[in-house]
Amino acid sequence: MLTFPDKFLWGSSTSGPQSEGRIAGDGKGDNTWDHWFRTNPEKFHGGVGPEVTSTFYQNYESDLDLLVETGHTAFRTSIQWSRLIPDGDGAVNEMAVAFYRKVFQGVKDSKIELLVNLYHFDLPMALEEKGGWTQRATVEAYERYARTCFERFGDLVDRWITFNEPIVPVECGYFYQLHYPATVDPKAGIQVAYHTQLASSLAVRASHEINPDAPIGIVLNLTPAYPRSQHPADLKAARIAELFQAKSFLDPSVKGEYPAELIALIKEHDLLPTYQSGDLDLIRQNTVDYLGVNYYQPLRVAAPKYQAHPDSPFFPEVYFDHYVMPGRKMNPHRGWEIYERGIYDIALDIKENYGNIEWILTENGMGVEGEEKFRQDGMIQDDYRIEFIKGHLEELHRAIQEGANCKGYLLWTFIDCWSWLNSYKNRYGLVELDLTDQSRRLKKSGHWFRKLSQQNGF
Ligand code: BGP
């Protein structure tokens, strides 16, 4: 039996844009996903957009009962900026305030620790139309939005989160064309990354002013970059990949400063963002109280085989190739590598290089396409998910024994939810969602998770 520390948190994560859905008259404004689905529905798996998702807006009361039934002692969701402030800046939608207050109160009444994220890839379209995160005005609007959240919900929220995986909209929006505005513009991408960090630091400052007792953190998708070999060229590739992928937000968020090598590389490509005097002091003075870590799969890299064409726009992959390790263990239902040991390595990195700051594993999970095929006697028999969770928990437990400061494990996700361009392709939930009538049914893992939480281990 592996027993976790006292008061270890057991729960799951979801986000507003992936679970709430929209109904007529709810006052929600468009975010970039609503807009993009209207103009380019073909980009979304199966032509399924963000309109309905898992109807949490209507069904939250019975869904909160399911949190209890599946043994949650912690729950993480996000406020949709475009629901609270439909135009991104300006008037507050009071219906949204009422909705979030009811949800948060319900979570509190169930004695579940509540983590609330302010931003999960969902920029209000009105701000995107003015240039989005490339503009300093968006940073200022975000700070006003964050302050509104702290003032309106501060009495109900246990832990705040400024951003979820902030590197993802940078990579996907300005390099790989997987998020709106789906462009290739490295200069804009780096400006966006910088503005996002600045916004996060401003939110930390505001939160400390308004709710000094509530910890505030940032959620990063961390993985060490594993080099193909110990060849110096592979080691260099891994070091640089990690600078872009992880340290670009990890260092300023936790240490209050950017790695000098990252700044030098960006300068070399003439991509330094515009900034104002005082910004770097602000980042230095407003570091996070704790860290959220999302971990699904490792990043493996090798030295680049080819040199980039001089006319090609800058990509971080100038410095590394993605590497497929022979014999890797796969989740065949999602196409991602499974490498449980990654958790242990992340934990030790945080312990040794980031002051052993308190952290929570805020996402980890196994996506499965076509999960209906595992139904037997009316229930999804997701033993593969239980094994996946156990494997990662063993590594987490080992790290905690060695002094890692991890306070909880949140699975992605609670009820199967809609996921960006993948829509409902990959199911992750402890609870199955039937898309034909939106009914919910516990999976085998939902029952198992309750026991895990009750026993504080397995
Ligand atoms: C994470 C995101 C989540 C969720 C998850 C699963 O990176 O934070 O929002 O989407 O990935 O992704 P997918 O459905 O593409 O497998």
Short mmCIF file of C-alpha atoms and ligand atoms in Angstrom, two decimals:
data_model
loop_
_atom_site.label_atom_id
_atom_site.label_comp_id
_atom_site.label_asym_id
_atom_site.label_seq_id
_atom_site.Cartn_x
_atom_site.Cartn_y
_atom_site.Cartn_z
CA MET A 1 0.00 0.00 0.00
CA LEU A 2 1.32 3.42 -0.98
CA THR A 3 0.01 6.03 1.44
CA PHE A 4 0.21 9.72 0.62
CA PRO A 5 0.83 12.55 3.10
CA ASP A 6 -1.97 13.79 5.32
CA LYS A 7 -4.41 16.18 3.60
CA PHE A 8 -3.07 15.21 0.16
CA LEU A 9 -5.61 16.49 -2.38
CA TRP A 10 -7.41 14.05 -4.70
CA GLY A 11 -9.44 15.44 -7.53
CA SER A 12 -9.66 16.51 -11.13
CA SER A 13 -9.37 19.48 -13.43
CA THR A 14 -11.58 20.89 -16.11
CA SER A 15 -12.07 24.33 -17.64
CA GLY A 16 -15.00 26.66 -18.30
CA PRO A 17 -14.76 26.70 -22.12
CA GLN A 18 -14.54 22.91 -22.21
CA SER A 19 -17.44 22.12 -19.89
CA GLU A 20 -19.98 24.91 -19.45
CA GLY A 21 -21.61 25.32 -22.86
CA ARG A 22 -23.73 28.29 -23.88
CA ILE A 23 -27.48 28.81 -23.68
CA ALA A 24 -29.53 31.59 -25.20
CA GLY A 25 -29.73 34.61 -22.93
CA ASP A 26 -26.80 33.64 -20.67
CA GLY A 27 -25.01 36.86 -21.62
CA LYS A 28 -21.75 35.16 -22.57
CA GLY A 29 -19.66 36.94 -25.22
CA ASP A 30 -17.65 35.20 -27.94
CA ASN A 31 -14.13 34.01 -27.32
CA THR A 32 -11.68 33.08 -30.09
CA TRP A 33 -12.99 29.48 -30.16
CA ASP A 34 -16.62 30.55 -30.64
CA HIS A 35 -15.52 32.82 -33.46
CA TRP A 36 -13.19 30.33 -35.12
CA PHE A 37 -15.80 27.58 -35.07
CA ARG A 38 -18.26 29.90 -36.80
CA THR A 39 -15.79 30.80 -39.55
CA ASN A 40 -13.90 27.48 -39.88
CA PRO A 41 -15.92 24.55 -38.51
CA GLU A 42 -13.93 22.13 -40.68
CA LYS A 43 -10.94 22.63 -38.39
CA PHE A 44 -12.78 21.00 -35.46
CA HIS A 45 -12.84 17.21 -35.11
CA GLY A 46 -16.16 15.89 -36.41
CA GLY A 47 -17.33 19.48 -36.94
CA VAL A 48 -18.13 19.72 -33.20
CA GLY A 49 -17.55 23.17 -31.71
CA PRO A 50 -17.65 24.74 -28.24
CA GLU A 51 -21.40 25.55 -28.10
CA VAL A 52 -22.67 22.63 -26.05
CA THR A 53 -19.63 20.94 -24.45
CA SER A 54 -20.81 19.06 -21.33
CA THR A 55 -23.64 21.47 -20.34
CA PHE A 56 -22.19 22.19 -16.90
CA TYR A 57 -23.90 25.59 -17.00
CA GLN A 58 -27.25 23.85 -16.69
CA ASN A 59 -26.26 20.67 -14.85
CA TYR A 60 -23.77 21.89 -12.29
CA GLU A 61 -25.91 20.93 -9.30
CA SER A 62 -26.08 17.24 -10.13
CA ASP A 63 -22.49 17.35 -11.38
CA LEU A 64 -21.35 18.59 -7.98
CA ASP A 65 -22.97 15.46 -6.49
CA LEU A 66 -20.79 13.42 -8.83
CA LEU A 67 -17.71 15.16 -7.47
CA VAL A 68 -18.60 13.77 -4.07
CA GLU A 69 -19.49 10.36 -5.46
CA THR A 70 -16.09 10.05 -7.12
CA GLY A 71 -14.25 11.00 -3.92
CA HIS A 72 -13.04 14.48 -4.86
CA THR A 73 -11.35 16.46 -2.10
CA ALA A 74 -10.20 19.09 -4.64
CA PHE A 75 -11.63 20.43 -7.90
CA ARG A 76 -10.18 22.78 -10.45
CA THR A 77 -12.13 24.67 -13.08
CA SER A 78 -11.78 28.05 -14.80
CA ILE A 79 -13.80 31.22 -15.11
CA GLN A 80 -14.55 32.13 -18.71
CA TRP A 81 -13.40 35.70 -19.22
CA SER A 82 -15.90 36.06 -22.08
CA ARG A 83 -18.75 34.96 -19.81
CA LEU A 84 -17.84 37.33 -16.98
CA ILE A 85 -16.93 40.32 -19.17
CA PRO A 86 -18.49 39.67 -22.59
CA ASP A 87 -16.44 42.37 -24.34
CA GLY A 88 -13.25 41.48 -22.52
CA ASP A 89 -13.09 44.88 -20.90
CA GLY A 90 -15.91 46.90 -19.37
CA ALA A 91 -19.33 45.77 -18.16
CA VAL A 92 -19.63 42.67 -15.97
CA ASN A 93 -22.32 40.10 -16.81
CA GLU A 94 -24.16 39.70 -13.49
CA MET A 95 -25.64 36.37 -14.60
CA ALA A 96 -22.11 35.03 -14.83
CA VAL A 97 -21.32 36.29 -11.34
CA ALA A 98 -24.43 34.55 -10.01
CA PHE A 99 -23.56 31.31 -11.84
CA TYR A 100 -19.95 31.12 -10.65
CA ARG A 101 -20.93 32.05 -7.09
CA LYS A 102 -23.46 29.21 -7.01
CA VAL A 103 -20.94 26.71 -8.40
CA PHE A 104 -18.15 27.79 -6.05
CA GLN A 105 -20.48 27.84 -3.04
CA GLY A 106 -21.64 24.32 -3.97
CA VAL A 107 -18.04 23.09 -4.08
CA LYS A 108 -17.32 24.70 -0.70
CA ASP A 109 -20.49 23.23 0.83
CA SER A 110 -19.22 19.78 -0.20
CA LYS A 111 -15.96 20.50 1.68
CA ILE A 112 -13.97 20.26 -1.53
CA GLU A 113 -10.89 22.47 -1.99
CA LEU A 114 -11.56 24.83 -4.90
CA LEU A 115 -8.87 25.86 -7.39
CA VAL A 116 -9.95 28.50 -9.90
CA ASN A 117 -8.02 29.31 -13.03
CA LEU A 118 -8.50 32.66 -14.77
CA TYR A 119 -7.47 31.69 -18.27
CA HIS A 120 -7.61 28.44 -20.21
CA PHE A 121 -6.78 29.40 -23.83
CA ASP A 122 -9.98 31.54 -24.06
CA LEU A 123 -9.40 35.15 -25.07
CA PRO A 124 -12.55 37.25 -25.59
CA MET A 125 -12.93 37.83 -29.33
CA ALA A 126 -13.42 41.59 -28.86
CA LEU A 127 -9.83 41.76 -27.56
CA GLU A 128 -8.46 39.42 -30.25
CA GLU A 129 -9.91 41.76 -32.87
CA LYS A 130 -7.70 44.52 -31.48
CA GLY A 131 -4.57 42.37 -31.72
CA GLY A 132 -5.08 40.13 -28.69
CA TRP A 133 -2.02 39.30 -26.61
CA THR A 134 0.34 41.10 -28.98
CA GLN A 135 -1.08 44.31 -27.46
CA ARG A 136 -0.21 45.75 -24.08
CA ALA A 137 -3.87 46.82 -23.79
CA THR A 138 -4.80 43.13 -23.42
CA VAL A 139 -2.44 42.82 -20.44
CA GLU A 140 -4.18 45.79 -18.84
CA ALA A 141 -7.64 44.37 -19.60
CA TYR A 142 -6.58 41.02 -18.11
CA GLU A 143 -5.47 42.71 -14.91
CA ARG A 144 -8.88 44.41 -14.61
CA TYR A 145 -10.59 41.07 -15.28
CA ALA A 146 -8.41 39.33 -12.66
CA ARG A 147 -9.19 42.03 -10.08
CA THR A 148 -12.90 41.63 -10.79
CA CYS A 149 -12.58 37.88 -10.13
CA PHE A 150 -10.63 38.38 -6.90
CA GLU A 151 -13.20 40.90 -5.66
CA ARG A 152 -16.32 38.98 -6.67
CA PHE A 153 -15.23 35.43 -5.74
CA GLY A 154 -12.35 35.84 -3.31
CA ASP A 155 -14.44 34.67 -0.36
CA LEU A 156 -15.05 31.29 -2.03
CA VAL A 157 -11.81 30.36 -3.78
CA ASP A 158 -9.05 28.45 -1.98
CA ARG A 159 -6.34 28.72 -4.61
CA TRP A 160 -6.08 30.91 -7.68
CA ILE A 161 -4.33 30.18 -10.97
CA THR A 162 -3.33 32.93 -13.41
CA PHE A 163 -2.96 30.88 -16.61
CA ASN A 164 -3.12 27.28 -17.81
CA GLU A 165 -0.21 26.16 -20.02
CA PRO A 166 0.61 29.66 -21.30
CA ILE A 167 3.20 28.33 -23.76
CA VAL A 168 0.48 26.45 -25.67
CA PRO A 169 -1.37 29.45 -27.19
CA VAL A 170 2.05 30.89 -28.12
CA GLU A 171 3.16 27.74 -29.94
CA CYS A 172 -0.24 26.86 -31.37
CA GLY A 173 -1.36 30.39 -32.26
CA TYR A 174 1.85 31.83 -33.74
CA PHE A 175 3.92 28.86 -34.92
CA TYR A 176 1.86 25.71 -35.56
CA GLN A 177 -1.56 27.12 -36.58
CA LEU A 178 -3.56 25.03 -34.13
CA HIS A 179 -5.14 27.86 -32.13
CA TYR A 180 -6.56 31.16 -33.36
CA PRO A 181 -5.11 33.36 -34.90
CA ALA A 182 -3.34 30.35 -36.43
CA THR A 183 -0.60 32.38 -38.02
CA VAL A 184 3.17 31.97 -38.45
CA ASP A 185 4.68 35.02 -36.78
CA PRO A 186 7.57 34.35 -34.39
CA LYS A 187 7.99 38.01 -33.47
CA ALA A 188 4.32 38.23 -32.44
CA GLY A 189 4.57 34.87 -30.67
CA ILE A 190 7.40 36.01 -28.45
CA GLN A 191 5.61 39.27 -27.72
CA VAL A 192 2.53 37.23 -26.73
CA ALA A 193 4.62 35.03 -24.42
CA TYR A 194 6.12 38.08 -22.76
CA HIS A 195 2.76 39.84 -22.33
CA THR A 196 1.25 36.67 -20.88
CA GLN A 197 4.01 36.46 -18.27
CA LEU A 198 3.58 40.13 -17.43
CA ALA A 199 -0.19 39.63 -17.07
CA SER A 200 0.41 36.67 -14.78
CA SER A 201 2.76 38.70 -12.57
CA LEU A 202 0.23 41.56 -12.42
CA ALA A 203 -2.47 39.11 -11.35
CA VAL A 204 -0.20 37.76 -8.61
CA ARG A 205 0.32 41.31 -7.34
CA ALA A 206 -3.42 42.08 -7.45
CA SER A 207 -4.33 38.83 -5.70
CA HIS A 208 -1.85 39.47 -2.91
CA GLU A 209 -3.39 42.91 -2.41
CA ILE A 210 -7.02 41.77 -2.46
CA ASN A 211 -6.90 38.25 -0.95
CA PRO A 212 -3.55 37.99 0.83
CA ASP A 213 -4.43 34.60 2.34
CA ALA A 214 -5.27 32.77 -0.88
CA PRO A 215 -2.24 31.27 -2.64
CA ILE A 216 -1.95 32.08 -6.33
CA GLY A 217 0.00 30.04 -8.86
CA ILE A 218 0.43 29.31 -12.54
CA VAL A 219 -0.14 25.97 -14.29
CA LEU A 220 2.66 24.89 -16.63
CA ASN A 221 2.95 21.86 -18.86
CA LEU A 222 6.36 20.72 -17.72
CA THR A 223 8.51 17.89 -18.89
CA PRO A 224 12.24 17.63 -18.83
CA ALA A 225 13.59 17.54 -22.40
CA TYR A 226 15.16 14.08 -22.60
CA PRO A 227 18.15 13.98 -24.97
CA ARG A 228 18.47 11.10 -27.46
CA SER A 229 21.95 10.34 -26.12
CA GLN A 230 24.74 11.83 -24.06
CA HIS A 231 26.41 13.20 -27.20
CA PRO A 232 27.19 16.90 -26.56
CA ALA A 233 25.04 17.92 -29.54
CA ASP A 234 22.02 16.03 -28.16
CA LEU A 235 22.60 17.51 -24.71
CA LYS A 236 22.69 21.00 -26.18
CA ALA A 237 19.45 20.34 -28.10
CA ALA A 238 17.74 19.23 -24.88
CA ARG A 239 18.98 22.23 -22.93
CA ILE A 240 17.66 24.66 -25.53
CA ALA A 241 14.36 22.83 -26.03
CA GLU A 242 13.76 23.08 -22.30
CA LEU A 243 14.54 26.80 -22.31
CA PHE A 244 11.76 27.45 -24.81
CA GLN A 245 9.29 24.84 -23.67
CA ALA A 246 9.49 25.06 -19.89
CA LYS A 247 11.84 27.70 -18.55
CA SER A 248 10.29 30.53 -20.60
CA PHE A 249 7.47 30.65 -18.01
CA LEU A 250 8.85 28.56 -15.16
CA ASP A 251 11.82 30.79 -14.42
CA PRO A 252 10.08 34.19 -14.47
CA SER A 253 7.08 32.76 -12.57
CA VAL A 254 9.05 31.06 -9.79
CA LYS A 255 12.44 32.80 -9.76
CA GLY A 256 11.28 36.18 -11.05
CA GLU A 257 13.71 36.27 -13.96
CA TYR A 258 14.23 34.93 -17.45
CA PRO A 259 17.19 32.61 -18.11
CA ALA A 260 20.06 34.63 -19.60
CA GLU A 261 20.63 32.02 -22.30
CA LEU A 262 17.03 32.29 -23.50
CA ILE A 263 17.28 36.08 -23.75
CA ALA A 264 20.56 35.76 -25.67
CA LEU A 265 19.01 33.32 -28.18
CA ILE A 266 15.99 35.53 -28.77
CA LYS A 267 18.21 38.55 -29.20
CA GLU A 268 20.35 36.68 -31.69
CA HIS A 269 17.26 36.16 -33.87
CA ASP A 270 16.24 39.79 -33.39
CA LEU A 271 13.00 38.78 -31.69
CA LEU A 272 13.20 40.60 -28.36
CA PRO A 273 9.73 41.79 -27.32
CA THR A 274 8.85 45.40 -26.63
CA TYR A 275 8.75 46.11 -22.91
CA GLN A 276 8.55 49.06 -20.55
CA SER A 277 10.94 50.09 -17.86
CA GLY A 278 9.74 48.67 -14.59
CA ASP A 279 8.35 45.48 -16.14
CA LEU A 280 11.26 43.30 -15.10
CA ASP A 281 11.09 44.59 -11.52
CA LEU A 282 7.42 43.81 -11.48
CA ILE A 283 8.10 40.25 -12.64
CA ARG A 284 10.89 39.91 -10.08
CA GLN A 285 8.69 41.08 -7.22
CA ASN A 286 5.57 39.06 -7.98
CA THR A 287 6.46 35.39 -8.13
CA VAL A 288 3.89 32.66 -7.57
CA ASP A 289 3.07 31.04 -4.23
CA TYR A 290 2.80 27.56 -5.72
CA LEU A 291 3.03 25.80 -9.03
CA GLY A 292 0.55 23.67 -10.97
CA VAL A 293 2.15 21.02 -13.16
CA ASN A 294 0.43 19.34 -16.10
CA TYR A 295 2.15 16.20 -17.32
CA TYR A 296 0.97 13.85 -20.05
CA GLN A 297 4.03 12.80 -22.03
CA PRO A 298 7.78 13.42 -22.12
CA LEU A 299 9.55 15.69 -24.57
CA ARG A 300 12.35 13.78 -26.31
CA VAL A 301 14.76 15.62 -28.53
CA ALA A 302 17.86 15.13 -30.64
CA ALA A 303 20.34 17.50 -32.25
CA PRO A 304 18.84 18.90 -35.46
CA LYS A 305 19.71 16.91 -38.55
CA TYR A 306 19.45 19.87 -40.93
CA GLN A 307 20.17 23.56 -40.80
CA ALA A 308 17.20 25.87 -41.28
CA HIS A 309 16.92 27.66 -44.60
CA PRO A 310 18.03 31.29 -44.08
CA ASP A 311 14.70 32.60 -45.43
CA SER A 312 12.60 30.39 -43.17
CA PRO A 313 10.84 32.09 -40.23
CA PHE A 314 12.30 31.34 -36.81
CA PHE A 315 11.06 28.22 -35.03
CA PRO A 316 12.49 26.93 -31.71
CA GLU A 317 13.06 23.71 -33.69
CA VAL A 318 16.03 25.42 -35.31
CA TYR A 319 17.81 24.01 -32.27
CA PHE A 320 16.33 20.54 -31.93
CA ASP A 321 14.45 17.73 -33.65
CA HIS A 322 11.67 15.84 -31.94
CA TYR A 323 12.88 12.34 -31.26
CA VAL A 324 10.91 9.10 -31.27
CA MET A 325 12.63 6.73 -28.87
CA PRO A 326 12.70 3.13 -30.09
CA GLY A 327 10.70 0.86 -27.81
CA ARG A 328 8.81 3.65 -26.11
CA LYS A 329 5.62 2.70 -24.27
CA MET A 330 2.55 4.12 -25.95
CA ASN A 331 -1.03 4.98 -25.20
CA PRO A 332 -2.27 3.49 -28.46
CA HIS A 333 -5.68 5.16 -28.03
CA ARG A 334 -4.29 8.67 -28.13
CA GLY A 335 -0.89 8.32 -29.78
CA TRP A 336 1.11 9.74 -26.88
CA GLU A 337 4.05 8.14 -25.14
CA ILE A 338 3.55 7.00 -21.55
CA TYR A 339 6.58 7.66 -19.37
CA GLU A 340 5.67 7.58 -15.69
CA ARG A 341 9.20 8.39 -14.59
CA GLY A 342 8.71 11.92 -16.01
CA ILE A 343 6.75 12.82 -12.87
CA TYR A 344 9.67 11.87 -10.64
CA ASP A 345 12.13 13.86 -12.73
CA ILE A 346 9.89 16.95 -12.70
CA ALA A 347 9.47 16.65 -8.93
CA LEU A 348 13.22 16.44 -8.37
CA ASP A 349 13.90 19.35 -10.70
CA ILE A 350 11.44 21.51 -8.73
CA LYS A 351 13.02 20.36 -5.49
CA GLU A 352 16.60 20.94 -6.52
CA ASN A 353 16.36 23.92 -8.87
CA TYR A 354 13.20 25.80 -7.89
CA GLY A 355 13.52 26.06 -4.11
CA ASN A 356 11.23 23.05 -3.57
CA ILE A 357 8.25 25.36 -4.08
CA GLU A 358 4.91 23.81 -3.18
CA TRP A 359 3.21 22.27 -6.20
CA ILE A 360 0.17 20.29 -7.27
CA LEU A 361 -0.05 17.89 -10.18
CA THR A 362 -2.89 19.75 -11.89
CA GLU A 363 -3.34 17.56 -15.01
CA ASN A 364 -2.37 14.01 -15.86
CA GLY A 365 -4.57 11.59 -17.68
CA MET A 366 -5.19 9.13 -20.44
CA GLY A 367 -7.16 10.12 -23.52
CA VAL A 368 -8.92 7.29 -25.31
CA GLU A 369 -10.50 7.47 -28.74
CA GLY A 370 -13.53 5.23 -29.29
CA GLU A 371 -13.89 4.45 -25.61
CA GLU A 372 -17.43 3.02 -26.07
CA LYS A 373 -15.77 -0.21 -27.16
CA PHE A 374 -14.71 -0.83 -23.57
CA ARG A 375 -18.29 -0.82 -22.27
CA GLN A 376 -19.36 -4.04 -20.52
CA ASP A 377 -22.56 -4.46 -18.51
CA GLY A 378 -23.34 -0.80 -19.09
CA MET A 379 -20.06 0.54 -17.67
CA ILE A 380 -16.82 1.64 -19.33
CA GLN A 381 -14.24 -0.78 -17.95
CA ASP A 382 -11.27 1.57 -18.10
CA ASP A 383 -8.66 -0.59 -16.36
CA TYR A 384 -6.04 0.99 -18.65
CA ARG A 385 -6.81 4.39 -17.03
CA ILE A 386 -6.53 2.96 -13.51
CA GLU A 387 -3.15 1.43 -14.44
CA PHE A 388 -2.05 4.74 -15.99
CA ILE A 389 -2.92 6.65 -12.81
CA LYS A 390 -1.28 4.06 -10.54
CA GLY A 391 1.91 4.10 -12.59
CA HIS A 392 2.21 7.87 -12.29
CA LEU A 393 1.28 7.87 -8.62
CA GLU A 394 4.04 5.37 -7.85
CA GLU A 395 6.59 7.79 -9.27
CA LEU A 396 4.99 10.72 -7.46
CA HIS A 397 5.02 8.78 -4.20
CA ARG A 398 8.69 7.95 -4.65
CA ALA A 399 9.47 11.63 -5.22
CA ILE A 400 7.48 12.69 -2.15
CA GLN A 401 9.42 10.16 -0.06
CA GLU A 402 12.54 11.93 -1.28
CA GLY A 403 11.24 15.31 -0.18
CA ALA A 404 9.22 16.62 -3.14
CA ASN A 405 6.72 19.23 -2.01
CA CYS A 406 3.68 17.99 -3.94
CA LYS A 407 0.32 18.58 -2.28
CA GLY A 408 -2.14 16.86 -4.57
CA TYR A 409 -3.05 14.94 -7.69
CA LEU A 410 -5.72 16.23 -10.09
CA LEU A 411 -6.69 14.01 -12.97
CA TRP A 412 -7.68 15.34 -16.37
CA THR A 413 -10.67 15.10 -16.17
CA PHE A 414 -13.91 14.85 -14.19
CA ILE A 415 -16.66 14.34 -16.83
CA ASP A 416 -15.56 13.66 -20.45
CA CYS A 417 -15.21 17.13 -21.91
CA TRP A 418 -14.80 18.96 -25.19
CA SER A 419 -11.22 19.63 -26.17
CA TRP A 420 -10.26 22.37 -28.65
CA LEU A 421 -9.65 21.05 -32.16
CA ASN A 422 -10.02 17.45 -30.94
CA SER A 423 -13.57 18.04 -29.72
CA TYR A 424 -14.79 14.77 -28.13
CA LYS A 425 -12.30 12.47 -29.83
CA ASN A 426 -10.20 11.67 -26.76
CA ARG A 427 -12.16 10.76 -23.64
CA TYR A 428 -10.43 11.41 -20.33
CA GLY A 429 -13.19 11.41 -17.71
CA LEU A 430 -13.88 9.47 -14.54
CA VAL A 431 -17.45 9.98 -15.67
CA GLU A 432 -18.69 9.11 -19.15
CA LEU A 433 -20.69 11.67 -21.07
CA ASP A 434 -23.31 10.36 -23.51
CA LEU A 435 -23.36 12.89 -26.32
CA THR A 436 -26.82 11.85 -27.50
CA ASP A 437 -28.60 12.99 -24.33
CA GLN A 438 -25.84 14.47 -22.13
CA SER A 439 -26.41 11.78 -19.47
CA ARG A 440 -23.54 10.93 -17.14
CA ARG A 441 -22.39 7.49 -15.95
CA LEU A 442 -19.48 6.62 -13.70
CA LYS A 443 -16.71 4.63 -15.34
CA LYS A 444 -14.89 1.90 -13.43
CA SER A 445 -12.16 4.49 -12.75
CA GLY A 446 -14.74 6.77 -11.11
CA HIS A 447 -15.48 4.10 -8.51
CA TRP A 448 -11.80 3.29 -8.12
CA PHE A 449 -10.90 6.95 -7.67
CA ARG A 450 -13.30 7.26 -4.72
CA LYS A 451 -11.51 4.40 -2.97
CA LEU A 452 -8.13 5.89 -3.78
CA SER A 453 -9.19 9.13 -2.14
CA GLN A 454 -10.85 7.48 0.87
CA GLN A 455 -7.75 5.36 1.56
CA ASN A 456 -5.39 8.20 0.67
CA GLY A 457 -3.44 5.78 -1.47
CA PHE A 458 -3.65 2.38 -3.09
C1 BGP B 1 -4.14 19.79 -22.01
C2 BGP B 1 -5.12 20.95 -21.84
C3 BGP B 1 -6.54 20.49 -21.62
C4 BGP B 1 -6.94 19.27 -22.44
C5 BGP B 1 -5.85 18.19 -22.50
C6 BGP B 1 -6.20 17.00 -23.41
O1 BGP B 1 -2.95 20.24 -22.56
O2 BGP B 1 -4.78 21.79 -20.76
O3 BGP B 1 -7.37 21.58 -21.84
O4 BGP B 1 -7.36 19.68 -23.69
O5 BGP B 1 -4.62 18.77 -22.87
O6 BGP B 1 -5.98 17.25 -24.75
P1 BGP B 1 -6.55 16.40 -25.98
O7 BGP B 1 -8.03 16.36 -25.87
O8 BGP B 1 -6.10 17.10 -27.20
O9 BGP B 1 -6.00 15.00 -25.90
#
